[in-house]
Short mmCIF file of C-alpha atoms and ligand atoms in Angstrom, two decimals:
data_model
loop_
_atom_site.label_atom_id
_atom_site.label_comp_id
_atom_site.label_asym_id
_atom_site.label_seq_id
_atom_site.Cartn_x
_atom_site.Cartn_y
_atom_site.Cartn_z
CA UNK A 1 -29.77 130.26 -33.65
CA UNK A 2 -26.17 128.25 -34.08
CA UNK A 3 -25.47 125.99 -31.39
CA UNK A 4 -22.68 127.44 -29.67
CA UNK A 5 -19.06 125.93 -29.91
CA UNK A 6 -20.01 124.33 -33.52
CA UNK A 7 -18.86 126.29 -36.72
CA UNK A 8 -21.75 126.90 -39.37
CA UNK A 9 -19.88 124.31 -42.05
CA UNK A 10 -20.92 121.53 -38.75
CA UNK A 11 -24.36 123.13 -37.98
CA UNK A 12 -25.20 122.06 -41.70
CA UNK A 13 -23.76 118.89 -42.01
CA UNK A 14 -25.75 117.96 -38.23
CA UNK A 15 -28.92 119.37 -39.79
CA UNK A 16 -28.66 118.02 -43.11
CA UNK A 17 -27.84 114.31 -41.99
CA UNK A 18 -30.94 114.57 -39.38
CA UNK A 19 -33.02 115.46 -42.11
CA UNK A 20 -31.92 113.15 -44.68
CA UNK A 21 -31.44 116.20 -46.86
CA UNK A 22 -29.11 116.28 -49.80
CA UNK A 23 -27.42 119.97 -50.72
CA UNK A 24 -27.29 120.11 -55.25
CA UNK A 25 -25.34 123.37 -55.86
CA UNK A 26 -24.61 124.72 -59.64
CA UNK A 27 -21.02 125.35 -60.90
CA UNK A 28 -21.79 129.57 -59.99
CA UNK A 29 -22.09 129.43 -56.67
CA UNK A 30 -20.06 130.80 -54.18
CA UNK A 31 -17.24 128.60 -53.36
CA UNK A 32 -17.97 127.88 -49.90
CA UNK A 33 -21.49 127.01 -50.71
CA UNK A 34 -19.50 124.47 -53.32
CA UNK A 35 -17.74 123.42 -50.54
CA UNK A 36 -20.09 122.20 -48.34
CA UNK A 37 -22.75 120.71 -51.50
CA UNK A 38 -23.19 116.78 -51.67
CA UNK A 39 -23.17 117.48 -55.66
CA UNK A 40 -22.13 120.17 -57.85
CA UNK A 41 -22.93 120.30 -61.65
CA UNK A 42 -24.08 122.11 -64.67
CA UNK A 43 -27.97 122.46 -65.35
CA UNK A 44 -28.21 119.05 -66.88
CA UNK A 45 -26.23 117.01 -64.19
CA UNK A 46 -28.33 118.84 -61.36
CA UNK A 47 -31.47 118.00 -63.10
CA UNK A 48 -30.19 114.46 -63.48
CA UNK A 49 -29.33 114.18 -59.63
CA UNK A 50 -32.60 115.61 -58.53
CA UNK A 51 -34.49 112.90 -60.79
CA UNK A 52 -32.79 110.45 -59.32
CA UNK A 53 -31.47 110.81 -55.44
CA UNK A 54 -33.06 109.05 -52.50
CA UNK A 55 -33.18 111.87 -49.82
CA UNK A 56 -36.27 113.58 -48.30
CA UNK A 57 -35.26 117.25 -48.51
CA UNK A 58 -33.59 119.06 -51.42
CA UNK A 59 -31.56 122.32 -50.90
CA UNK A 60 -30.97 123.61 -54.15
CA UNK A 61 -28.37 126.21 -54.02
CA UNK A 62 -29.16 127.79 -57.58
CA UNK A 63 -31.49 130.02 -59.15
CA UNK A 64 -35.27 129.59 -59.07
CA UNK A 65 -36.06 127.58 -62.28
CA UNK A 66 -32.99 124.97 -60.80
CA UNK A 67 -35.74 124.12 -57.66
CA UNK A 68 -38.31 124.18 -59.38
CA UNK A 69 -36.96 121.53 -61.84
CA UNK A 70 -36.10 120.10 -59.36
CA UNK A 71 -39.20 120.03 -57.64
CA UNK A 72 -41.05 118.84 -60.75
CA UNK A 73 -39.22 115.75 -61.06
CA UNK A 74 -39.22 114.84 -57.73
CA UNK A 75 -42.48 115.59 -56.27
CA UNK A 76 -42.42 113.47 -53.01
CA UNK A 77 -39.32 115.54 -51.61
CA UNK A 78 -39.33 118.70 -49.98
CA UNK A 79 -37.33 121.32 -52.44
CA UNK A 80 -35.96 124.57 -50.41
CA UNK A 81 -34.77 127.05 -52.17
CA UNK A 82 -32.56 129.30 -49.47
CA UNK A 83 -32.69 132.56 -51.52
CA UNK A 84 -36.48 133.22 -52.47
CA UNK A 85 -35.14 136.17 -54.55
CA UNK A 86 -32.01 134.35 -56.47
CA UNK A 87 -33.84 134.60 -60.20
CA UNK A 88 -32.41 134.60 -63.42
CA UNK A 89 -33.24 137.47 -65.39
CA UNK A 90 -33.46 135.65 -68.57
CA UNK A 91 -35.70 133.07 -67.71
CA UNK A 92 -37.89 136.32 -67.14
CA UNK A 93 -37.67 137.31 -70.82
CA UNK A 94 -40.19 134.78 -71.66
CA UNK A 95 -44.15 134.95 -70.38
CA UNK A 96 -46.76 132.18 -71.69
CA UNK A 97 -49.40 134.45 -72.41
CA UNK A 98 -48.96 137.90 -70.44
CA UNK A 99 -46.57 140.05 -72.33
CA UNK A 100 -43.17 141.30 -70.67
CA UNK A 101 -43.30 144.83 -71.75
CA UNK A 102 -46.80 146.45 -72.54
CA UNK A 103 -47.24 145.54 -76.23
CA UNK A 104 -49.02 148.80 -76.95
CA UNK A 105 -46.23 150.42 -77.13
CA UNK A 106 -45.16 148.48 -79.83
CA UNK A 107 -46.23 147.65 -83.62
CA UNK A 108 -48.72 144.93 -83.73
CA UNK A 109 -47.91 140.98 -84.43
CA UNK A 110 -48.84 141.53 -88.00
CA UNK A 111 -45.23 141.50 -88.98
CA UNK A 112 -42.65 139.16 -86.89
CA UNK A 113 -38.74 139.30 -87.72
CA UNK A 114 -38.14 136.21 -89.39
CA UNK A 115 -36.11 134.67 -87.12
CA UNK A 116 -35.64 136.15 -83.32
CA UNK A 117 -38.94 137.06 -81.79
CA UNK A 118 -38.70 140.28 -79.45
CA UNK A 119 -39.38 139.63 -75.72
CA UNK A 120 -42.58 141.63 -75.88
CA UNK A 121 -44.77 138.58 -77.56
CA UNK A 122 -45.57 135.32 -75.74
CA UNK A 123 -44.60 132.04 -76.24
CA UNK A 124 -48.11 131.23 -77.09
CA UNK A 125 -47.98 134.15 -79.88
CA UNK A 126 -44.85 132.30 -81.07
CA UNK A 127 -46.73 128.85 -81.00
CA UNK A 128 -49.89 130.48 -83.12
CA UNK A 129 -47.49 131.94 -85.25
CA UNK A 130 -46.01 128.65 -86.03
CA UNK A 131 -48.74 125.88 -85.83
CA UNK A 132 -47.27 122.20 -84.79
CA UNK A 133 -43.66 123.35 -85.08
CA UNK A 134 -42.22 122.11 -81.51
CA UNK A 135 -40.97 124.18 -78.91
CA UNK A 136 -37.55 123.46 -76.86
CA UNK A 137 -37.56 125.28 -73.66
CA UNK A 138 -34.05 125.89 -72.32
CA UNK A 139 -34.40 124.43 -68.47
CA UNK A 140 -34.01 128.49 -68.00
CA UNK A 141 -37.19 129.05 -67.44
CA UNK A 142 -40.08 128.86 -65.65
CA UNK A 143 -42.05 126.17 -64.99
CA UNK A 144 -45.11 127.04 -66.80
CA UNK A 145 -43.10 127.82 -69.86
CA UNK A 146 -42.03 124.30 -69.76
CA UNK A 147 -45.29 123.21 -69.25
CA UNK A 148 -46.20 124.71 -72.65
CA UNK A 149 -43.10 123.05 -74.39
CA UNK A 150 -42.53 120.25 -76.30
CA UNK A 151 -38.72 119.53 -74.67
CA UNK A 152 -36.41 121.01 -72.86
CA UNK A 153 -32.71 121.23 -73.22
CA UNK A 154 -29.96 122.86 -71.29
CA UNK A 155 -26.55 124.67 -72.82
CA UNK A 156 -25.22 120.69 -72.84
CA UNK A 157 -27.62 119.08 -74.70
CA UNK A 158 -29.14 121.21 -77.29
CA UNK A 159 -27.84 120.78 -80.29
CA UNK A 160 -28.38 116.93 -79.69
CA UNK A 161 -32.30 117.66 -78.41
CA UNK A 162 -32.99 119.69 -81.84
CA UNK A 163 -31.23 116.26 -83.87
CA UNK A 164 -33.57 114.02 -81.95
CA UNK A 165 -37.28 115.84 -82.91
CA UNK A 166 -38.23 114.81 -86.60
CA UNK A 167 -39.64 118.13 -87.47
CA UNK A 168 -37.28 120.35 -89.72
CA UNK A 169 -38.27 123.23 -88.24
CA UNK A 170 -38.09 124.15 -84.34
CA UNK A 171 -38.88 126.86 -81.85
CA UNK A 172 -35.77 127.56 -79.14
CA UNK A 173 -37.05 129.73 -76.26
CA UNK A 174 -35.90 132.23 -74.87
CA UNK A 175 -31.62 132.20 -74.86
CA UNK A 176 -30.87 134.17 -78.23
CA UNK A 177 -27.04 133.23 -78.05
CA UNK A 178 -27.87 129.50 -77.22
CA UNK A 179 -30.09 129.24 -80.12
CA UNK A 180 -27.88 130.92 -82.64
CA UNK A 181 -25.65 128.43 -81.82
CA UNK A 182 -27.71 125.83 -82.31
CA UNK A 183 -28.86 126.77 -85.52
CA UNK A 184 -25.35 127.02 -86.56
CA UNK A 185 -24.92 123.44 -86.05
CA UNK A 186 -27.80 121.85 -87.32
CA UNK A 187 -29.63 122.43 -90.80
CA UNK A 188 -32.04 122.45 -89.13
CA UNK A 189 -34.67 125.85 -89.09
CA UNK A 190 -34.04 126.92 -85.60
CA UNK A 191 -36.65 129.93 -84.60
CA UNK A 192 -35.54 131.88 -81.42
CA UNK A 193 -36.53 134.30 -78.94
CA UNK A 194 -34.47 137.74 -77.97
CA UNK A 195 -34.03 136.63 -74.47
CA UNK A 196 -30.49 136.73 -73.31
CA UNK A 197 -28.22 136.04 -70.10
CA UNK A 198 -26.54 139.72 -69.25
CA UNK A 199 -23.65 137.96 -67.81
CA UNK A 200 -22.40 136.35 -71.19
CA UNK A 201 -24.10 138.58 -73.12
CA UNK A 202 -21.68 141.28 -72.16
CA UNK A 203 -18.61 139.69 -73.54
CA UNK A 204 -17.72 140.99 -76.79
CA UNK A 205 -14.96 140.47 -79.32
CA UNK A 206 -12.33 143.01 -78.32
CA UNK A 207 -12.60 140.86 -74.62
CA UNK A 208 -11.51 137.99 -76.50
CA UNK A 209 -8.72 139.60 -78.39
CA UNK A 210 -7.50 141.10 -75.09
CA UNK A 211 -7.73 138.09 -73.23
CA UNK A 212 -5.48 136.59 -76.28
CA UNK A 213 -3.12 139.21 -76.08
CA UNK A 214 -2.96 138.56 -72.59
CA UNK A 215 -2.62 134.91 -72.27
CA UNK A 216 -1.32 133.94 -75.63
CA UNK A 217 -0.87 130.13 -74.80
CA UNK A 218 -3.75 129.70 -73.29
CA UNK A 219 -6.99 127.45 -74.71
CA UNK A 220 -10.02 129.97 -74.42
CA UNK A 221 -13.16 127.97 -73.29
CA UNK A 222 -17.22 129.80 -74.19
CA UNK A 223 -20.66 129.30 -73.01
CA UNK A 224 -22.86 128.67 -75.77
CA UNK A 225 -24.80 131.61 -73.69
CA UNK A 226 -22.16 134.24 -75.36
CA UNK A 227 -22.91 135.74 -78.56
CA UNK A 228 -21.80 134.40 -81.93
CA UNK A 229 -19.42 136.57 -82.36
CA UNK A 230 -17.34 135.69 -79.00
CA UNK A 231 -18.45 131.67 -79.79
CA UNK A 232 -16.50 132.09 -83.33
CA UNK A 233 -13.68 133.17 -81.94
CA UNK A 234 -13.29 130.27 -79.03
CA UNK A 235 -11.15 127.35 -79.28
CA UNK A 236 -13.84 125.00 -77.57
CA UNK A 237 -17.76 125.88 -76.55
CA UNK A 238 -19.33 123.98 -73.95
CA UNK A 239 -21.82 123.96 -70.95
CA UNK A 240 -19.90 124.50 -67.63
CA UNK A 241 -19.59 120.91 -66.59
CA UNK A 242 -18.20 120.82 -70.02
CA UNK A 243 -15.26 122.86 -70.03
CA UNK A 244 -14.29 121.69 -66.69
CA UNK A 245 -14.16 118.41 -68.36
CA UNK A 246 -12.44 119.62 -71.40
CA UNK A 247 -9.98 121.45 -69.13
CA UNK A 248 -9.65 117.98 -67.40
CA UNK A 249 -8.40 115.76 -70.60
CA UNK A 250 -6.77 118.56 -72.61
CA UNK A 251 -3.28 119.00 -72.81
CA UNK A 252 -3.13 122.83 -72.80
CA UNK A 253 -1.62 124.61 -69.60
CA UNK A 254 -3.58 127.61 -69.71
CA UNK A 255 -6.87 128.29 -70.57
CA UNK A 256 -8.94 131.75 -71.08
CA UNK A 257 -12.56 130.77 -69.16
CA UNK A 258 -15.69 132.24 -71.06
CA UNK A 259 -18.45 131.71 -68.58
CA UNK A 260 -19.61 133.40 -64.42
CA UNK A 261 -16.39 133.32 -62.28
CA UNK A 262 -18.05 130.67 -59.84
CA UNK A 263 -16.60 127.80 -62.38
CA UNK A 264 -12.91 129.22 -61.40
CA UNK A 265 -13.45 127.28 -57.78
CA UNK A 266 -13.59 123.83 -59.21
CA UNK A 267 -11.75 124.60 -62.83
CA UNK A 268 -8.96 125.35 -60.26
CA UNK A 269 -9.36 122.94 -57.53
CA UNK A 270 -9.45 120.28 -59.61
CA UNK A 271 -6.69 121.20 -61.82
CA UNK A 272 -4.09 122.00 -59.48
CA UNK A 273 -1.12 122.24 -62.32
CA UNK A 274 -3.42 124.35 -64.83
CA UNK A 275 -3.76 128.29 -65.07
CA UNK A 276 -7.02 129.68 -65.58
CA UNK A 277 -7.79 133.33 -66.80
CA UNK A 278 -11.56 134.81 -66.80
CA UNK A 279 -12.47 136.04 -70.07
CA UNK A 280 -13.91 139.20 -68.23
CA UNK A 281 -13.43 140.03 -64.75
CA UNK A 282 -17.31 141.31 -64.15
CA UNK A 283 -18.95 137.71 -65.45
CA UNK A 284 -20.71 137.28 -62.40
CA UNK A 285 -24.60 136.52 -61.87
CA UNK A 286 -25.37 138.42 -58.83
CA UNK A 287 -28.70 136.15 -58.12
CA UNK A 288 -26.14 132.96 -58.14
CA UNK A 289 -24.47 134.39 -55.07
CA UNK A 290 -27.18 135.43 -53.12
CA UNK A 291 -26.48 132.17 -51.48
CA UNK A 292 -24.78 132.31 -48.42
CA UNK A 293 -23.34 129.90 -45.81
CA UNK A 294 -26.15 131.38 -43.33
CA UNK A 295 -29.18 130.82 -46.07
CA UNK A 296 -28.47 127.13 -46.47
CA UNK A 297 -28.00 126.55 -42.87
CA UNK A 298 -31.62 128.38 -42.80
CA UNK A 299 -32.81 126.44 -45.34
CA UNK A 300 -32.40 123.62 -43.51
CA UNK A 301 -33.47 124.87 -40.29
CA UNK A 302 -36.70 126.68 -41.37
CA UNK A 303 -37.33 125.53 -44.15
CA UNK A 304 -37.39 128.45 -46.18
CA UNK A 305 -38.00 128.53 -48.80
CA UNK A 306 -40.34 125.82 -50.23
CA UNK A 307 -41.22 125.35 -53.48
CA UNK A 308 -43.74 123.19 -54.72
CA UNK A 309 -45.32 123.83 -58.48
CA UNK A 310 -49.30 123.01 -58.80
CA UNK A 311 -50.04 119.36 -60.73
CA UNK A 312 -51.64 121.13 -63.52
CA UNK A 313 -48.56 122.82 -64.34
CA UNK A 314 -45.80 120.21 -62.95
CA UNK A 315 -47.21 117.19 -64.75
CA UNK A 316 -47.08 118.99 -68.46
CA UNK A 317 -43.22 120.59 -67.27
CA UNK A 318 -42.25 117.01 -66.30
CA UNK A 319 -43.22 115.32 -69.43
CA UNK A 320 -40.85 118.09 -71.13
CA UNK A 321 -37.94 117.59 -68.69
CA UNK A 322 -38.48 113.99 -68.93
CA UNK A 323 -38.53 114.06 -72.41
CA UNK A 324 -35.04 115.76 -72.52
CA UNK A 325 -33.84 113.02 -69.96
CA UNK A 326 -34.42 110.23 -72.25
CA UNK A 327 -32.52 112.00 -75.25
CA UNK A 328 -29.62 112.93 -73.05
P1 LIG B 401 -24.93 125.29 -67.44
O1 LIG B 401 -24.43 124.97 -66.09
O2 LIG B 401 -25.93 124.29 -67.90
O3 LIG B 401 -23.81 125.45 -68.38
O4 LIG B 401 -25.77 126.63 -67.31
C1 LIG B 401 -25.37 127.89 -67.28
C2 LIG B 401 -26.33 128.80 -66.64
O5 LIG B 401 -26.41 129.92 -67.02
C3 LIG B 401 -27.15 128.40 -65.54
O6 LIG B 401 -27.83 129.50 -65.07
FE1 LIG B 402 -29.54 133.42 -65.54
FE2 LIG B 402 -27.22 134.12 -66.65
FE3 LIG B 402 -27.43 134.09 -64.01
FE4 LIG B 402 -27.44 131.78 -65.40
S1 LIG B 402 -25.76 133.23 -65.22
S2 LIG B 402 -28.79 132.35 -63.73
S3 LIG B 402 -28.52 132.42 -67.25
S4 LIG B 402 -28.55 135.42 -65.43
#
């Protein structure tokens, strides 16, 4: 129950100070959740935080692979996720060793594509395909997919955490679009995985040339999540930390934003004098805004919901995330 006479915004900010509990939100959440977070940042800056911070309780407003990052690298505090449902449906595209889809209905493994393995392998087909050749896990996934990788890397960093391995050859699981664009920046051999994030995913060229038409003066910002095609077309690709601070030092007036609609709270709030346009109107993740107001304040309350991965699987994921850290 609220305590009567107090607004929800104080309820938290009484029950988070008795705690000693520390609110990390990502850029896609709702504004008001934002609002009341003591830090709000891309993937990378969130995992940073969470390494670091002196709190006992964690309320990660985010999607489940964000807490339990956050719970690998910071074992000794309490990590509540307040939506036990708020997934992200790529981070599903990639198993360790049970299939995603039943593979009978498929060919057998006798004949990969050369390049982008279908969902409906494993990452440890992928690794027995290609023995010894490391394997960067984007942060979105799960934690025992991280605990089977190498490194990981977030939309910020990778391009930089594929420079830093000495092998000519990597594996980049399971973001399609992130690792297209990472092989079109390196020399090196960059093998990837069909996963994909349907919010950036469904941005295709014509949206761009609309959005142009539109908005003619405007800078147009991309994920490295969109597909090359939308990518080629962009005037800057970055991680969403990164365009807000591209948006930040650049001159331009206007700018077309390629990325989920939560970013538009602090591209705008912090840029008072700037215009920004989405690049599509629909680019929202529904499981980033299953966090409410209400769930936090629950969170906090009853501590629902805790995560906490095993040692034999936390230890492995943190030397990956770790790993990562030190590049970055
Ligand atoms: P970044 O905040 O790292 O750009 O991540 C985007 C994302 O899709 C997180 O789910
Ligand atoms: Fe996953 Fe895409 Fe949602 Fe991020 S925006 S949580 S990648 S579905």
């Amino acid at each position: 129950m609220l305590s009567e006479g107090t607004s929800l915004r104080e309820d938290i900010l009484i029950l988070k100070q008795n705690r000693r509990a520390i609110i990390l939100a990502h850029n896609y959440q709702r504004n008001e959740v934002q609002e009341i977070a003591d830090f709000t940042g891309d993937s990378l800056e969130l995992s940073r935080t969470a390494s670091a911070i002196d709190c006992d309780v964690i309320v990660f407003a985010g999607v489940n692979f964000m807490a339990e990052s956050a719970s690998i690298l910071s074992p000794d505090k309490m990590v509540i996720i307040p939506e036990i449902g708020a997934g992200c449906p790529m981070a599903d595209m990639i198993r360790v060793d049970t299939p995603r889809l039943e593979r009978k209905r498929f060919p057998g493994f006798d004949n990969p594509p050369p390049l982008i393995y279908p969902v409906r392998f494993t990452l440890r087909d992928i690794k027995a395909q290609y023995p010894g050749v490391p394997v960067i896990a984007y942060v979105n996934t799960r934690a025992d997919v991280k605990a089977e990788s190498d490194i990981c890397c977030t939309s910020a960093n990778i391009v930089k955490i594929v420079e830093s391995l000495s092998d000519d050859k990597v594996i980049c699981v399971p973001d399609r679009n992130l690792s297209i664009w990472a092989q079109r920046n390196t020399k090196k051999k960059v093998i990837a995985w069909d996963g994909y994030c349907h919010v950036h995913e469904r941005v295709k060229p014509e949206d761009v040339e609309k959005a142009r038409r539109e908005h003619p003066a405007a800078v147009l910002m991309a994920h490295p999540e969109c597909r090359l095609d939308v990518l080629e077309m962009a005037d800057h690709v970055t991680s969403t930390s990164g365009m807000l601070r591209f948006a930040k030092a650049s001159s331009g007036k206007e700018f077309i934003v390629g990325t989920e609609l939560g970013l538009m709270y602090r591209l705008r709030k912090e840029n008072p004098d700037k215009a920004f346009y989405p690049l599509r109107k629909d680019m929202i993740c529904p499981s980033m805004k299953k966090t409410t107001l209400k769930s936090v304040f629950r969170a906090l309350k009853e501590n629902k919901y805790v995560i906490k991965v095993p040692e034999n699987i936390r230890v492995p994921a943190k030397k990956a995330l770790d790993r990562m850290l030190g590049v970055s």
